[in-house]
Short mmCIF file of C-alpha atoms and ligand atoms in Angstrom, two decimals:
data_model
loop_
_atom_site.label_atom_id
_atom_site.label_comp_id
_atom_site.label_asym_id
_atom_site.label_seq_id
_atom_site.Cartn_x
_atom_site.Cartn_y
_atom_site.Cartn_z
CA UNK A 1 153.05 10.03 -7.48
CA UNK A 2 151.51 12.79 -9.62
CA UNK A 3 149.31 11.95 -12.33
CA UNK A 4 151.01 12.42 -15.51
CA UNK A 5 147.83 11.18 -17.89
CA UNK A 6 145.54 14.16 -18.52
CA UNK A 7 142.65 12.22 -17.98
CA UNK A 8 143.81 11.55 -14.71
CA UNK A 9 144.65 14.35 -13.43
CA UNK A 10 140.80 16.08 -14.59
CA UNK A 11 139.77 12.65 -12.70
CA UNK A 12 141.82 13.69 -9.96
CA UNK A 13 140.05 17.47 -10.12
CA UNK A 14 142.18 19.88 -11.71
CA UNK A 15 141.54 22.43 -13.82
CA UNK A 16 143.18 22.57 -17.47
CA UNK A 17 143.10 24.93 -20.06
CA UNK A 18 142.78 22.34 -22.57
CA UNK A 19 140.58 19.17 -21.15
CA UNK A 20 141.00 15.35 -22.06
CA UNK A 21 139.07 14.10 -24.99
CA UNK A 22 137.48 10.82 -25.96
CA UNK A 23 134.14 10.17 -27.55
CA UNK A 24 131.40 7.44 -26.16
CA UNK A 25 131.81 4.57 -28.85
CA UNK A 26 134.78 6.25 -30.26
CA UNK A 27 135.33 2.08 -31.95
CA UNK A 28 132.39 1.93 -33.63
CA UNK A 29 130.94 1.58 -37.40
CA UNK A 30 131.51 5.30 -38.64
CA UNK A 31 135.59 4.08 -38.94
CA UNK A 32 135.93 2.12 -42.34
CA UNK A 33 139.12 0.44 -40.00
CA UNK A 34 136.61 -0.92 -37.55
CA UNK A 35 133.93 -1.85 -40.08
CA UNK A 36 137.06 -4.57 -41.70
CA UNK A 37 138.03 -5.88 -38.04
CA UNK A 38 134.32 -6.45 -37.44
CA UNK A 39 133.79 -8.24 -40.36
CA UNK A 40 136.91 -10.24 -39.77
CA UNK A 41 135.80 -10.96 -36.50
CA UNK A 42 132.29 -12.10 -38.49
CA UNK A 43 129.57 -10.46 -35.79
CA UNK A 44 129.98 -7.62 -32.86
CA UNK A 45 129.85 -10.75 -30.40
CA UNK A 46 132.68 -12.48 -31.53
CA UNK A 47 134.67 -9.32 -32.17
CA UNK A 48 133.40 -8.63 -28.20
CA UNK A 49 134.77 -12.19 -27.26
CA UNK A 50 138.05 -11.97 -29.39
CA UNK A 51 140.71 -10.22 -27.17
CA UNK A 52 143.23 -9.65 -30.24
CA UNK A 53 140.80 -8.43 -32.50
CA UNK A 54 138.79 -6.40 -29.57
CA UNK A 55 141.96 -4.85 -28.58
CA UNK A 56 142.68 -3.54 -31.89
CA UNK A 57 139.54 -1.75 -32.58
CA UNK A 58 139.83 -0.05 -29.41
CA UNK A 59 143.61 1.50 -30.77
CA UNK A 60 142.09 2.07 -34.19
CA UNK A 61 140.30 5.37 -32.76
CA UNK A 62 143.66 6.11 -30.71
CA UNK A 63 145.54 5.93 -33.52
CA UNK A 64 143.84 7.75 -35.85
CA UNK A 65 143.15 10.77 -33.54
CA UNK A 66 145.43 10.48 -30.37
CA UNK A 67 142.45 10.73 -28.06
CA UNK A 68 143.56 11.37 -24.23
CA UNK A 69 141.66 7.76 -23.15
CA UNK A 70 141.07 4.32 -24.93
CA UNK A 71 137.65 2.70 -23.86
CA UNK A 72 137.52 -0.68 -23.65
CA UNK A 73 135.81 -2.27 -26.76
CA UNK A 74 132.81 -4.69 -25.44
CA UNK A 75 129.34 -4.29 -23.87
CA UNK A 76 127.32 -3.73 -21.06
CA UNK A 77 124.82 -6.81 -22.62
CA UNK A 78 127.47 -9.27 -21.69
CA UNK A 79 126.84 -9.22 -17.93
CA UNK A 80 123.65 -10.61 -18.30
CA UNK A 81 125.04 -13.32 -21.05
CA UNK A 82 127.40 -14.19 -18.18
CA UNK A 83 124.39 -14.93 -15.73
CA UNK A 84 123.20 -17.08 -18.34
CA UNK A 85 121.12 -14.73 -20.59
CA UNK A 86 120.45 -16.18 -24.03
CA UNK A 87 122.19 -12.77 -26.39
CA UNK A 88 122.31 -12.15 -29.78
CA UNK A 89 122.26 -9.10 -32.12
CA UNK A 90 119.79 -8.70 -35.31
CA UNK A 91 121.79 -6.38 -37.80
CA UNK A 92 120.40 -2.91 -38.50
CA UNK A 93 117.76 -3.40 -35.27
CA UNK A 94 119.97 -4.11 -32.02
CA UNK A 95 119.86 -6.25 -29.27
CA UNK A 96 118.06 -9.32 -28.27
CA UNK A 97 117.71 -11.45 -24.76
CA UNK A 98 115.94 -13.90 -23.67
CA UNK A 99 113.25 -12.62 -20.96
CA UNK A 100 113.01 -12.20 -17.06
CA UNK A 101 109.29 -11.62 -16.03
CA UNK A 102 108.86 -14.26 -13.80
CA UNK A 103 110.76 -15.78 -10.69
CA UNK A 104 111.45 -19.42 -12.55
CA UNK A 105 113.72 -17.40 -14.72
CA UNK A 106 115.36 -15.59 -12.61
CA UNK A 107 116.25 -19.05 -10.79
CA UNK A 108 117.83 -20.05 -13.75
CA UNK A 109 119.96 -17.79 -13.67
CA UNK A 110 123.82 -18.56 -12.70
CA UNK A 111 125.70 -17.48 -9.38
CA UNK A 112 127.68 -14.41 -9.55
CA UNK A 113 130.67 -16.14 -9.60
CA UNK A 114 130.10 -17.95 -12.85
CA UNK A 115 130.40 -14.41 -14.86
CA UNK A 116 134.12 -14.87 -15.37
CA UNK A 117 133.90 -18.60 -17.16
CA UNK A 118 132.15 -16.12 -19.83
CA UNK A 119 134.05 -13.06 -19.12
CA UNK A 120 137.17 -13.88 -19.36
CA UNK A 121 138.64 -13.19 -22.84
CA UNK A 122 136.94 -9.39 -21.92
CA UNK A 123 140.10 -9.44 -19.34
CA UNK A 124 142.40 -10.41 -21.65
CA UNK A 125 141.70 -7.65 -23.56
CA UNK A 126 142.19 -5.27 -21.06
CA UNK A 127 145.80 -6.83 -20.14
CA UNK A 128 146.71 -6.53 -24.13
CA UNK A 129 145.40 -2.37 -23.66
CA UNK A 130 147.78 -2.30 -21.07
CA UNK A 131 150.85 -3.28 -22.95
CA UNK A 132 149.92 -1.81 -26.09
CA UNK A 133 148.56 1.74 -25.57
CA UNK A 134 150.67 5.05 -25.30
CA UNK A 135 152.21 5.99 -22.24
CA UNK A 136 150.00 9.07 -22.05
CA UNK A 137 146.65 7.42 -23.02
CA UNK A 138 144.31 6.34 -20.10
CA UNK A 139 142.53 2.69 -20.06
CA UNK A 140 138.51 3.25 -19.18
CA UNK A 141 136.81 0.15 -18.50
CA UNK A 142 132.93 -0.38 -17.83
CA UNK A 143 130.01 -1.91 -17.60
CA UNK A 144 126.24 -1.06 -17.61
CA UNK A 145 124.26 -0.18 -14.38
CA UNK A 146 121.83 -2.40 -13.08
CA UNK A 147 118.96 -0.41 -13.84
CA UNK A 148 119.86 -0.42 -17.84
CA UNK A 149 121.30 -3.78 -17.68
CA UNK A 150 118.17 -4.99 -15.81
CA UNK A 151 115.73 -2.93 -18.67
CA UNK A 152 117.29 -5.21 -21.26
CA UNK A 153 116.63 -8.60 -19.34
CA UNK A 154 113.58 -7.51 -18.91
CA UNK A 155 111.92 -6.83 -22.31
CA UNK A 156 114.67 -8.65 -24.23
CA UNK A 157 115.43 -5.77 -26.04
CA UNK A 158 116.00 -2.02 -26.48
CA UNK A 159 112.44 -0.60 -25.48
CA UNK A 160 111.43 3.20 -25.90
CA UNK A 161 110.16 4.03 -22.48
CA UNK A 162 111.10 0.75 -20.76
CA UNK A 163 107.99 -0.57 -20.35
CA UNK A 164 108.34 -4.03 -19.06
CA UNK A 165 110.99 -2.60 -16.51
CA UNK A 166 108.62 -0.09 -15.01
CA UNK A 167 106.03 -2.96 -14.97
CA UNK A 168 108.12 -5.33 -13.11
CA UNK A 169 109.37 -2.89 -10.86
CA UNK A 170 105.58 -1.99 -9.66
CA UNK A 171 103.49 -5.51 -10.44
CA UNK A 172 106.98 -7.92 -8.52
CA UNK A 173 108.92 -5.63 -6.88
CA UNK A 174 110.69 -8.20 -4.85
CA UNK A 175 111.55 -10.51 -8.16
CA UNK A 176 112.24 -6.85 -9.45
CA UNK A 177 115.41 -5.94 -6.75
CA UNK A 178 116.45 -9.62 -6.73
CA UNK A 179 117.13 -9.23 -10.39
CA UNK A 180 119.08 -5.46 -9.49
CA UNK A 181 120.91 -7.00 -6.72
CA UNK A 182 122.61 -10.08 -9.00
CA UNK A 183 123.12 -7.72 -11.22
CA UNK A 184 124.72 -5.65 -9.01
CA UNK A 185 127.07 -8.24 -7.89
CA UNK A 186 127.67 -9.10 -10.51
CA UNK A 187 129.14 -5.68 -11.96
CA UNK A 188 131.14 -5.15 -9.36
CA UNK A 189 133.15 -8.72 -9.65
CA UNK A 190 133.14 -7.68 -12.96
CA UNK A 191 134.60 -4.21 -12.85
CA UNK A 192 136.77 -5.48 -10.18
CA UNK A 193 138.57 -7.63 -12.43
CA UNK A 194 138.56 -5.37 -15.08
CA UNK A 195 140.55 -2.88 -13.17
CA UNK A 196 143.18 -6.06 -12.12
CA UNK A 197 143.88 -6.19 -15.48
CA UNK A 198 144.98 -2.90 -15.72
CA UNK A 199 141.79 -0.23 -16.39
CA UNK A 200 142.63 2.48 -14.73
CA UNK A 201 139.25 4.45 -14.49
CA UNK A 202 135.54 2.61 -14.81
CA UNK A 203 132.62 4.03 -16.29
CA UNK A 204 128.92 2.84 -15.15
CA UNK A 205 126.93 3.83 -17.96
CA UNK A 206 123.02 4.21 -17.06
CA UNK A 207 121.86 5.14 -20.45
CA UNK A 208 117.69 4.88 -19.41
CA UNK A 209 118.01 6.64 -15.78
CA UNK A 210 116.01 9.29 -16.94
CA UNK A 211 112.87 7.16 -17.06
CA UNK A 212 113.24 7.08 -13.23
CA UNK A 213 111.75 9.90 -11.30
CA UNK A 214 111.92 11.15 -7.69
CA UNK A 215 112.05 8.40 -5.41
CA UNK A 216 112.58 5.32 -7.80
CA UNK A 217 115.45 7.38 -9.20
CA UNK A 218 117.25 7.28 -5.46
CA UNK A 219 116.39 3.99 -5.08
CA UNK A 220 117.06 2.52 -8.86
CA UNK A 221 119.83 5.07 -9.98
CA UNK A 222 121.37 6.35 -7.35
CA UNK A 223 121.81 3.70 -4.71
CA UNK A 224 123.04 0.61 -7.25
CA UNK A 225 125.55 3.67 -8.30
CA UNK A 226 126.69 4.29 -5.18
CA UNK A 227 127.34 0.79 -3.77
CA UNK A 228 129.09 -0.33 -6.79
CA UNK A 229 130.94 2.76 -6.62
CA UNK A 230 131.83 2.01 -2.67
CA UNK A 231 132.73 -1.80 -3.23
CA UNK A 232 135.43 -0.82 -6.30
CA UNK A 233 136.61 2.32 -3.71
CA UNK A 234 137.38 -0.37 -1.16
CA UNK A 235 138.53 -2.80 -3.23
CA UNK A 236 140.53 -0.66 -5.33
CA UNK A 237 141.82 2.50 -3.14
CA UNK A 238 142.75 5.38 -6.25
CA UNK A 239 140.68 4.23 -9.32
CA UNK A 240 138.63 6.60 -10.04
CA UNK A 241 134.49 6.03 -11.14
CA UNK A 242 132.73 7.99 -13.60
CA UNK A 243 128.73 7.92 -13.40
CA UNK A 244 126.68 8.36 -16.64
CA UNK A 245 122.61 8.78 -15.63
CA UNK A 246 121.67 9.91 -18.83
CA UNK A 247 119.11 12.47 -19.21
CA UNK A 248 118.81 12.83 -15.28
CA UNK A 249 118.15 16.20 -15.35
CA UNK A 250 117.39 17.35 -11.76
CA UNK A 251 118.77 14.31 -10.83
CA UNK A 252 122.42 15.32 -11.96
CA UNK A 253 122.90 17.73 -9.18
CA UNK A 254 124.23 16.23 -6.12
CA UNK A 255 124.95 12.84 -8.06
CA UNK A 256 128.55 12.85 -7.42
CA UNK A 257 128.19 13.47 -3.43
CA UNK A 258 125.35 11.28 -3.22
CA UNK A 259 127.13 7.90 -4.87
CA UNK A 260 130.79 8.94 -4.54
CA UNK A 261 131.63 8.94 -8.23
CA UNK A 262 134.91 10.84 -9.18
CA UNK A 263 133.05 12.53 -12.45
CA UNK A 264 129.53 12.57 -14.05
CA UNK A 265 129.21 12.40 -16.92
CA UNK A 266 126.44 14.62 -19.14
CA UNK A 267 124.03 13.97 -21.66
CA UNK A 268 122.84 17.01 -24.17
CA UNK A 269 119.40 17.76 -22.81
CA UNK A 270 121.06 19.77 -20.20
CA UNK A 271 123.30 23.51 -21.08
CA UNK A 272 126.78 23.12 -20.21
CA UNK A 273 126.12 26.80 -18.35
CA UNK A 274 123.88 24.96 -16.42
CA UNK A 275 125.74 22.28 -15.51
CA UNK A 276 128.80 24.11 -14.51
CA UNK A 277 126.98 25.68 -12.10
CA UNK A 278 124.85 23.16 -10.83
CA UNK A 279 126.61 20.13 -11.16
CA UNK A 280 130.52 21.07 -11.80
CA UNK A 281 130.27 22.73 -8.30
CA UNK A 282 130.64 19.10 -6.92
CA UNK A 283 133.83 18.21 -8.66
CA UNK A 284 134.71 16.62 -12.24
CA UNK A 285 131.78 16.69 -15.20
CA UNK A 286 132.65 14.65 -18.52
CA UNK A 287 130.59 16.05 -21.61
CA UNK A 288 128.15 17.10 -23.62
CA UNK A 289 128.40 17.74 -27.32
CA UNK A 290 125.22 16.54 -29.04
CA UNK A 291 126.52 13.77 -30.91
CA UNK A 292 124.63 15.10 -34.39
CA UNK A 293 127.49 17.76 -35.00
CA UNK A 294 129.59 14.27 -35.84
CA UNK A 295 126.70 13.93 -38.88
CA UNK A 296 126.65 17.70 -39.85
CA UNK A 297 129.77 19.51 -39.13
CA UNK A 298 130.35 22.65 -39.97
CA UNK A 299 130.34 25.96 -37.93
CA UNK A 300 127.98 24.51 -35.66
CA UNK A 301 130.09 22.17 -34.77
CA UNK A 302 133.12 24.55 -33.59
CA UNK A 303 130.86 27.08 -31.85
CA UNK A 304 129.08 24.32 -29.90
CA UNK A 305 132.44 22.99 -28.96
CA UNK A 306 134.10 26.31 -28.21
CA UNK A 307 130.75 26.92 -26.31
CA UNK A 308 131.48 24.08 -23.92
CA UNK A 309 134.81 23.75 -23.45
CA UNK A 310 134.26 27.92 -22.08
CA UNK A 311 131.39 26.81 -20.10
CA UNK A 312 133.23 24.61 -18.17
CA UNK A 313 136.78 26.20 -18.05
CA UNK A 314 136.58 26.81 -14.46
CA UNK A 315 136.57 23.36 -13.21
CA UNK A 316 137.75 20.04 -13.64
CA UNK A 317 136.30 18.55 -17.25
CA UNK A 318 136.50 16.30 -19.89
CA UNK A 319 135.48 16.29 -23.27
CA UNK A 320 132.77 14.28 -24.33
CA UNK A 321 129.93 13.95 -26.30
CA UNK A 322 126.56 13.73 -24.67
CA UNK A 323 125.71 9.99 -26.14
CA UNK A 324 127.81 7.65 -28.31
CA UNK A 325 128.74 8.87 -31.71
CA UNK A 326 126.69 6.88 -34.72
CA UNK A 327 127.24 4.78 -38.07
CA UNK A 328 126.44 7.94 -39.88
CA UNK A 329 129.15 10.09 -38.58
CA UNK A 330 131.74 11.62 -40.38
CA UNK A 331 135.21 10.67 -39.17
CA UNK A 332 136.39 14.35 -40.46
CA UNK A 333 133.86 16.02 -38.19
CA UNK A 334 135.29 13.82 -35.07
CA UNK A 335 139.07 15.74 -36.53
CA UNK A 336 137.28 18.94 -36.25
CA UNK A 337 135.64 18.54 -32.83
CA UNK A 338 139.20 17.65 -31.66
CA UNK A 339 140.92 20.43 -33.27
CA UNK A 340 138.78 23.10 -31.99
CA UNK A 341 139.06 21.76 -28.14
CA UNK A 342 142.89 21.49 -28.63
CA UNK A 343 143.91 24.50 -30.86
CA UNK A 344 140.66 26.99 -28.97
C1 CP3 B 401 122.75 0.70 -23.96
C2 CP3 B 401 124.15 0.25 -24.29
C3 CP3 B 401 124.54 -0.90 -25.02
N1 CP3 B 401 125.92 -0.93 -25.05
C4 CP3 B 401 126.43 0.14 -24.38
C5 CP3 B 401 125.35 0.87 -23.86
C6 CP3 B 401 125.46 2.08 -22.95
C7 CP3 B 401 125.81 3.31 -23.67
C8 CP3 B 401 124.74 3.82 -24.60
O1 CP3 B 401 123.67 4.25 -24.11
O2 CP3 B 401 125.00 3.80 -25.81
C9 CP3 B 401 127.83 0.49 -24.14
C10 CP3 B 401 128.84 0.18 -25.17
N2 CP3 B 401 128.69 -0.49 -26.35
C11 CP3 B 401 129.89 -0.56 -27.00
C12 CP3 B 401 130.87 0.06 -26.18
C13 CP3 B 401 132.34 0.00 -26.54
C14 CP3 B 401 133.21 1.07 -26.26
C15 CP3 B 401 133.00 2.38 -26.98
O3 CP3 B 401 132.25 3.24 -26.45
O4 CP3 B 401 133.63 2.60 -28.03
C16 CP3 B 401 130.21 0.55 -25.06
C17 CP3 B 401 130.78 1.36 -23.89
C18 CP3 B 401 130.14 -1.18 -28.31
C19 CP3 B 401 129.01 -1.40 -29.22
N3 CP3 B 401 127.80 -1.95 -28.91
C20 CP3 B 401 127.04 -2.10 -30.05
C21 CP3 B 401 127.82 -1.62 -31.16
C22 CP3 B 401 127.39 -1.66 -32.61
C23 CP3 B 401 127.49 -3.11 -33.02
C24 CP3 B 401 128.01 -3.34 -34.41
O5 CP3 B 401 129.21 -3.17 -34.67
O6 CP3 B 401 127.16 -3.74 -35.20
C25 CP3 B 401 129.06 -1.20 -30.64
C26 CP3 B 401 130.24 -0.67 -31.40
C27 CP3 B 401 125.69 -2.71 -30.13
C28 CP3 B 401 124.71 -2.36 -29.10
N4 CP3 B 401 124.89 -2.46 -27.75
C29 CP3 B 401 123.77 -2.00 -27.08
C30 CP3 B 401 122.81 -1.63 -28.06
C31 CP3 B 401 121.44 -1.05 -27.74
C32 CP3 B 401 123.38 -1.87 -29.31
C33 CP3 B 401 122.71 -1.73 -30.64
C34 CP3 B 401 122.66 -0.33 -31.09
C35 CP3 B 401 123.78 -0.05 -32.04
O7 CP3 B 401 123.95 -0.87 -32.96
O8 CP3 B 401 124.44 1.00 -31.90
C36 CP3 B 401 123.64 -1.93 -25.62
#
């Protein structure tokens, strides 16, 4: 059957004259509609955890704007919850974990086959996405990759250069790869039942690849990428995988041969000119508006977009931004951004 959903088809490598749009955390605290969910949900876990409530912020953003896909709303921090992580949030400074740094802990951990006890209301969501969106809107699910999923377990928080990851990976590198194998298995059970509940595309988001270099950016970045990727392929013939290793410079080009994602998706430290010819070449590229232009608008904001949407005309694309879009945005500058890919 032909695709009919313009995400798809990009997915699927053709060329459009105007691409797909959605936005990385398009549900997210710059809508006043998602900031009253939220609070009636009490905290971003249990909003996570509540399929209703999780379903609806993920429609709010379709709703308002009519964006080509719907993301599901959760987060790549509840994989390691599932493998028995303690997880909360502190408001206005992010995540916290409990730690992995030494092998007791990561025996403590739970089987791979435990993550869907936790997991399970995430599915639910996905089957009420199903139902409920537009015929013409495409379902993205996702998770984190084990490398970013693994930084987080590590330090038990955000970190700035990933520290405690890099030190792990050099001072235990055994405990180090047990902990990105689980992990690993992990996301692709997790994906996998994702995409039985109806996504139709999954994204593996590696938002701190770019603190790998050279070699321990094949073997960290690439590789976990790629055999995810291959497991869903097998397991799910036709769903297509976008890969996200953010600010991989260099290590964009070839990405998509080298795991056998579908798309790859771009962070703004590299030109769209660039990219198109260096990384579009291989098939589908999803990006890479600086998500600032959401803060400050303007001419800037329709020039940039104009800029990229031209630099990547000739191939298969969808509109993104480079990173997720923040509390500060301005939901009239996400209008704009949309207007100017869809009316030139
Ligand atoms: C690293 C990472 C995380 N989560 C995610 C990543 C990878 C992408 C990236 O690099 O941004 C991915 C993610 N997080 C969230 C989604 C939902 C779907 C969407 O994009 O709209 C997705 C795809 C919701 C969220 N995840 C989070 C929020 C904000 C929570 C709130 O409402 O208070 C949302 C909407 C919280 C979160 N979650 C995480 C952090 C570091 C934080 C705190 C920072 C922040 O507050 O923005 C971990």
């Amino acid at each position: 059957m032909a695709e009919t959903k313009k995400l798809l088809r990009a997915l699927a490598g053709e060329v459009q004259d105007v691409p797909p749009i959605w936005m990385m955390r398009q549900a997210g605290r710059y809508l006043p509609e998602y900031r009253a969910t939220r609070a009636q949900a009490g905290d971003f876990l249990s909003l996570c955890y509540n399929p209703e409530l999780a379903a609806e912020v993920t429609l709010q953003p379709i709703r308002r704007y009519g964006f080509d896909a719907a993301i599901l709303f959760a987060d790549i921090l509840l994989v390691p919850q599932a493998l028995g992580a303690d997880l909360w949030f502190v408001t206005g400074e992010g995540p916290r974990l409990s730690t992995i740094t030494q092998q007791a802990e990561f025996d403590a951990l739970k089987p791979v086959d435990a993550i869907h006890e936790t997991l399970s209301p995430v599915y639910e969501t996905v089957r009420i996405l199903s139902r409920e969106l537009p015929s013409e809107t495409t379902l993205i699910g996702f998770a984190g990759a084990p490398w970013t999923v693994a930084t987080y377990m590590i330090a038990g928080r955000g970190t700035p250069d990933q520290g405690p990851a890099h030190a792990l990976r050099e001072g235990d590198t055994g405990l180090f790869e047990a902990l990105l194998d689980r992990i690993t298995a992990a996301t692709i059970e997790y994906l996998s039942a994702q995409i039985d509940a109806g996504a139709e595309v999954v994204k593996i988001f590696d938002s701190w690849a770019g603190s790998l270099r050279g070699e321990a950016f094949r073997k960290y970045a690439v590789e976990p990428c790629r055999v995810i990727t291959q497991a869903i392929k097998e397991r799910h013939p036709g769903i297509p995988v976008i890969g996200f290793p953010r600010e991989a410079g260099d290590g964009y080009i070839g990405f998509a041969s080298l795991t056998g994602v579908d798309c790859v998706a771009l962070d703004n430290s590299v030109s769209p000119e660039w990219a198109a010819e260096k990384v579009q070449i291989d098939g589908c590229v999803q990006g890479n508006l600086a998500s600032s232009h959401m803060v400050t608008g303007g001419q800037a904001l329709v020039d940039e977009t104009r800029r990229i949407v031209e630099a990547f005309s000739k191939g298969p694309h969808i509109f993104n931004l480079g990173h997720g879009i923040t509390p500060d945005a301005d939901p009239d500058n996400v209008q704009l951004m949309i207007d100017t890919v869809r009316g030139g």
